[in-house]
Amino acid sequence: MRTIAKIMTSAALAGALMSTGALAAPAAKAPVKAGAGKAEVQDAMLYLKVLISGLQSDKVEQPVKGALVGCLYNNSLGKITDSMEKVIAENPGKIHKDNPSELLGLMVRICGFNPQTEANNAAKGR
């Protein structure tokens, strides 16, 4: 619970700084597509919070954290959000936005992490 509270506080602070332009980089990609509605922005914020909490969790293994960082590094938050929304829409009732564990699991799969491949690589000494 403390981790979630920290994330919420950090997200609120980041939101306040972003609204003042303090964190805006001049040439940075927009994290969410231009003209995005309030719902899209809220979804993107939710997914970012889930990603951050996964990175901060001691229950998430390092290879999974690496996959999440790589995914965010190589894709815009808008693209990740679009992918998450597409899968959620295609699987009604199976993935709930109010369950961070389900969202994190989906995000890990969308980001291309495969536990079986990782286990095979570890067995081969990679």
PDB file of C-alpha atoms in Angstrom:
ATOM      1  CA  MET A   1       0.000   0.000   0.000  1.00  0.00           C
ATOM      2  CA  ARG A   2       2.865   2.372   0.747  1.00  0.00           C
ATOM      3  CA  THR A   3       4.247   1.819  -2.738  1.00  0.00           C
ATOM      4  CA  ILE A   4       0.893   2.654  -4.298  1.00  0.00           C
ATOM      5  CA  ALA A   5       0.644   5.785  -2.154  1.00  0.00           C
ATOM      6  CA  LYS A   6       4.132   6.841  -3.275  1.00  0.00           C
ATOM      7  CA  ILE A   7       3.177   6.276  -6.899  1.00  0.00           C
ATOM      8  CA  MET A   8      -0.007   8.278  -6.535  1.00  0.00           C
ATOM      9  CA  THR A   9       1.907  11.134  -4.878  1.00  0.00           C
ATOM     10  CA  SER A  10       4.613  11.021  -7.547  1.00  0.00           C
ATOM     11  CA  ALA A  11       2.027  10.983 -10.312  1.00  0.00           C
ATOM     12  CA  ALA A  12       0.197  13.953  -8.782  1.00  0.00           C
ATOM     13  CA  LEU A  13       3.455  15.871  -8.481  1.00  0.00           C
ATOM     14  CA  ALA A  14       4.449  14.975 -12.038  1.00  0.00           C
ATOM     15  CA  GLY A  15       1.020  16.073 -13.259  1.00  0.00           C
ATOM     16  CA  ALA A  16       1.389  19.405 -11.488  1.00  0.00           C
ATOM     17  CA  LEU A  17       4.863  19.933 -12.953  1.00  0.00           C
ATOM     18  CA  MET A  18       3.729  18.933 -16.430  1.00  0.00           C
ATOM     19  CA  SER A  19       0.851  21.393 -16.315  1.00  0.00           C
ATOM     20  CA  THR A  20       3.312  24.195 -15.569  1.00  0.00           C
ATOM     21  CA  GLY A  21       5.637  23.058 -18.329  1.00  0.00           C
ATOM     22  CA  ALA A  22       8.515  22.422 -15.920  1.00  0.00           C
ATOM     23  CA  LEU A  23       9.114  18.895 -17.202  1.00  0.00           C
ATOM     24  CA  ALA A  24       8.256  19.408 -20.840  1.00  0.00           C
ATOM     25  CA  ALA A  25      11.192  18.794 -23.153  1.00  0.00           C
ATOM     26  CA  PRO A  26      11.099  20.868 -26.331  1.00  0.00           C
ATOM     27  CA  ALA A  27      11.719  17.996 -28.748  1.00  0.00           C
ATOM     28  CA  ALA A  28      10.156  15.154 -26.734  1.00  0.00           C
ATOM     29  CA  LYS A  29       7.535  12.908 -28.282  1.00  0.00           C
ATOM     30  CA  ALA A  30       4.029  13.473 -27.015  1.00  0.00           C
ATOM     31  CA  PRO A  31       3.250  10.614 -24.611  1.00  0.00           C
ATOM     32  CA  VAL A  32      -0.334  10.520 -25.819  1.00  0.00           C
ATOM     33  CA  LYS A  33      -1.508  11.364 -29.307  1.00  0.00           C
ATOM     34  CA  ALA A  34      -2.366  14.994 -29.963  1.00  0.00           C
ATOM     35  CA  GLY A  35      -6.010  15.766 -29.434  1.00  0.00           C
ATOM     36  CA  ALA A  36      -6.464  12.897 -27.012  1.00  0.00           C
ATOM     37  CA  GLY A  37      -9.553  13.163 -24.896  1.00  0.00           C
ATOM     38  CA  LYS A  38      -9.703  13.132 -21.141  1.00  0.00           C
ATOM     39  CA  ALA A  39     -10.406   9.372 -21.069  1.00  0.00           C
ATOM     40  CA  GLU A  40      -7.323   8.584 -23.163  1.00  0.00           C
ATOM     41  CA  VAL A  41      -5.126  10.718 -20.934  1.00  0.00           C
ATOM     42  CA  GLN A  42      -6.546   9.072 -17.806  1.00  0.00           C
ATOM     43  CA  ASP A  43      -5.922   5.617 -19.301  1.00  0.00           C
ATOM     44  CA  ALA A  44      -2.348   6.561 -20.177  1.00  0.00           C
ATOM     45  CA  MET A  45      -1.801   7.833 -16.634  1.00  0.00           C
ATOM     46  CA  LEU A  46      -3.243   4.612 -15.207  1.00  0.00           C
ATOM     47  CA  TYR A  47      -0.950   2.450 -17.339  1.00  0.00           C
ATOM     48  CA  LEU A  48       2.072   4.568 -16.451  1.00  0.00           C
ATOM     49  CA  LYS A  49       1.244   4.212 -12.750  1.00  0.00           C
ATOM     50  CA  VAL A  50       0.955   0.436 -13.185  1.00  0.00           C
ATOM     51  CA  LEU A  51       4.285   0.319 -15.011  1.00  0.00           C
ATOM     52  CA  ILE A  52       6.013   2.396 -12.323  1.00  0.00           C
ATOM     53  CA  SER A  53       4.560   0.296  -9.514  1.00  0.00           C
ATOM     54  CA  GLY A  54       5.783  -2.836 -11.297  1.00  0.00           C
ATOM     55  CA  LEU A  55       9.268  -1.387 -11.540  1.00  0.00           C
ATOM     56  CA  GLN A  56       9.261  -0.466  -7.854  1.00  0.00           C
ATOM     57  CA  SER A  57       7.835  -3.776  -6.646  1.00  0.00           C
ATOM     58  CA  ASP A  58      10.096  -6.347  -5.031  1.00  0.00           C
ATOM     59  CA  LYS A  59       7.630  -9.003  -6.224  1.00  0.00           C
ATOM     60  CA  VAL A  60       8.419  -8.363  -9.911  1.00  0.00           C
ATOM     61  CA  GLU A  61      11.518 -10.160 -11.172  1.00  0.00           C
ATOM     62  CA  GLN A  62      14.376  -8.268 -12.804  1.00  0.00           C
ATOM     63  CA  PRO A  63      13.910  -9.695 -16.335  1.00  0.00           C
ATOM     64  CA  VAL A  64      10.296  -8.507 -16.297  1.00  0.00           C
ATOM     65  CA  LYS A  65      11.386  -5.054 -15.128  1.00  0.00           C
ATOM     66  CA  GLY A  66      13.937  -4.962 -17.945  1.00  0.00           C
ATOM     67  CA  ALA A  67      11.247  -5.818 -20.481  1.00  0.00           C
ATOM     68  CA  LEU A  68       9.017  -3.030 -19.164  1.00  0.00           C
ATOM     69  CA  VAL A  69      11.808  -0.441 -19.307  1.00  0.00           C
ATOM     70  CA  GLY A  70      12.767  -1.565 -22.809  1.00  0.00           C
ATOM     71  CA  CYS A  71       9.164  -1.356 -23.920  1.00  0.00           C
ATOM     72  CA  LEU A  72       8.748   2.176 -22.609  1.00  0.00           C
ATOM     73  CA  TYR A  73      12.104   3.181 -24.091  1.00  0.00           C
ATOM     74  CA  ASN A  74      11.214   1.865 -27.558  1.00  0.00           C
ATOM     75  CA  ASN A  75       7.529   2.847 -27.659  1.00  0.00           C
ATOM     76  CA  SER A  76       5.550   5.933 -26.824  1.00  0.00           C
ATOM     77  CA  LEU A  77       3.138   5.795 -23.929  1.00  0.00           C
ATOM     78  CA  GLY A  78       0.424   6.471 -26.481  1.00  0.00           C
ATOM     79  CA  LYS A  79       1.332   3.346 -28.429  1.00  0.00           C
ATOM     80  CA  ILE A  80       1.417   1.240 -25.260  1.00  0.00           C
ATOM     81  CA  THR A  81      -1.944   2.688 -24.208  1.00  0.00           C
ATOM     82  CA  ASP A  82      -3.469   1.944 -27.611  1.00  0.00           C
ATOM     83  CA  SER A  83      -2.232  -1.655 -27.441  1.00  0.00           C
ATOM     84  CA  MET A  84      -3.571  -2.097 -23.907  1.00  0.00           C
ATOM     85  CA  GLU A  85      -6.955  -0.666 -24.882  1.00  0.00           C
ATOM     86  CA  LYS A  86      -7.169  -2.901 -27.944  1.00  0.00           C
ATOM     87  CA  VAL A  87      -6.509  -6.088 -25.961  1.00  0.00           C
ATOM     88  CA  ILE A  88      -8.913  -5.061 -23.182  1.00  0.00           C
ATOM     89  CA  ALA A  89     -11.634  -4.326 -25.757  1.00  0.00           C
ATOM     90  CA  GLU A  90     -11.047  -7.699 -27.453  1.00  0.00           C
ATOM     91  CA  ASN A  91     -11.366  -9.530 -24.117  1.00  0.00           C
ATOM     92  CA  PRO A  92     -14.381  -8.047 -22.340  1.00  0.00           C
ATOM     93  CA  GLY A  93     -14.732  -9.150 -18.743  1.00  0.00           C
ATOM     94  CA  LYS A  94     -11.327 -10.847 -18.633  1.00  0.00           C
ATOM     95  CA  ILE A  95      -9.123  -7.845 -17.846  1.00  0.00           C
ATOM     96  CA  HIS A  96     -10.299  -5.229 -15.377  1.00  0.00           C
ATOM     97  CA  LYS A  97      -8.870  -1.730 -15.246  1.00  0.00           C
ATOM     98  CA  ASP A  98      -9.374  -1.660 -11.481  1.00  0.00           C
ATOM     99  CA  ASN A  99      -7.001  -4.634 -11.027  1.00  0.00           C
ATOM    100  CA  PRO A 100      -3.367  -3.433 -11.312  1.00  0.00           C
ATOM    101  CA  SER A 101      -2.025  -7.008 -11.301  1.00  0.00           C
ATOM    102  CA  GLU A 102      -4.072  -7.898 -14.371  1.00  0.00           C
ATOM    103  CA  LEU A 103      -2.986  -4.696 -16.096  1.00  0.00           C
ATOM    104  CA  LEU A 104       0.678  -5.306 -15.289  1.00  0.00           C
ATOM    105  CA  GLY A 105       0.447  -8.879 -16.572  1.00  0.00           C
ATOM    106  CA  LEU A 106      -1.133  -7.646 -19.792  1.00  0.00           C
ATOM    107  CA  MET A 107       1.471  -4.918 -20.172  1.00  0.00           C
ATOM    108  CA  VAL A 108       4.292  -7.430 -19.728  1.00  0.00           C
ATOM    109  CA  ARG A 109       2.794  -9.621 -22.466  1.00  0.00           C
ATOM    110  CA  ILE A 110       2.234  -6.633 -24.772  1.00  0.00           C
ATOM    111  CA  CYS A 111       5.852  -5.616 -24.210  1.00  0.00           C
ATOM    112  CA  GLY A 112       6.934  -9.012 -25.502  1.00  0.00           C
ATOM    113  CA  PHE A 113       8.189 -10.690 -22.333  1.00  0.00           C
ATOM    114  CA  ASN A 114       7.823 -14.455 -22.544  1.00  0.00           C
ATOM    115  CA  PRO A 115       8.650 -16.342 -19.334  1.00  0.00           C
ATOM    116  CA  GLN A 116       9.257 -19.594 -21.249  1.00  0.00           C
ATOM    117  CA  THR A 117      11.826 -17.971 -23.543  1.00  0.00           C
ATOM    118  CA  GLU A 118      13.487 -16.361 -20.546  1.00  0.00           C
ATOM    119  CA  ALA A 119      13.647 -19.715 -18.738  1.00  0.00           C
ATOM    120  CA  ASN A 120      15.200 -21.356 -21.800  1.00  0.00           C
ATOM    121  CA  ASN A 121      17.819 -18.593 -22.040  1.00  0.00           C
ATOM    122  CA  ALA A 122      18.661 -18.962 -18.360  1.00  0.00           C
ATOM    123  CA  ALA A 123      19.044 -22.721 -18.762  1.00  0.00           C
ATOM    124  CA  LYS A 124      21.475 -22.149 -21.654  1.00  0.00           C
ATOM    125  CA  GLY A 125      23.529 -19.726 -19.561  1.00  0.00           C
ATOM    126  CA  ARG A 126      22.591 -16.533 -21.386  1.00  0.00           C
TER     127      ARG A 126
END
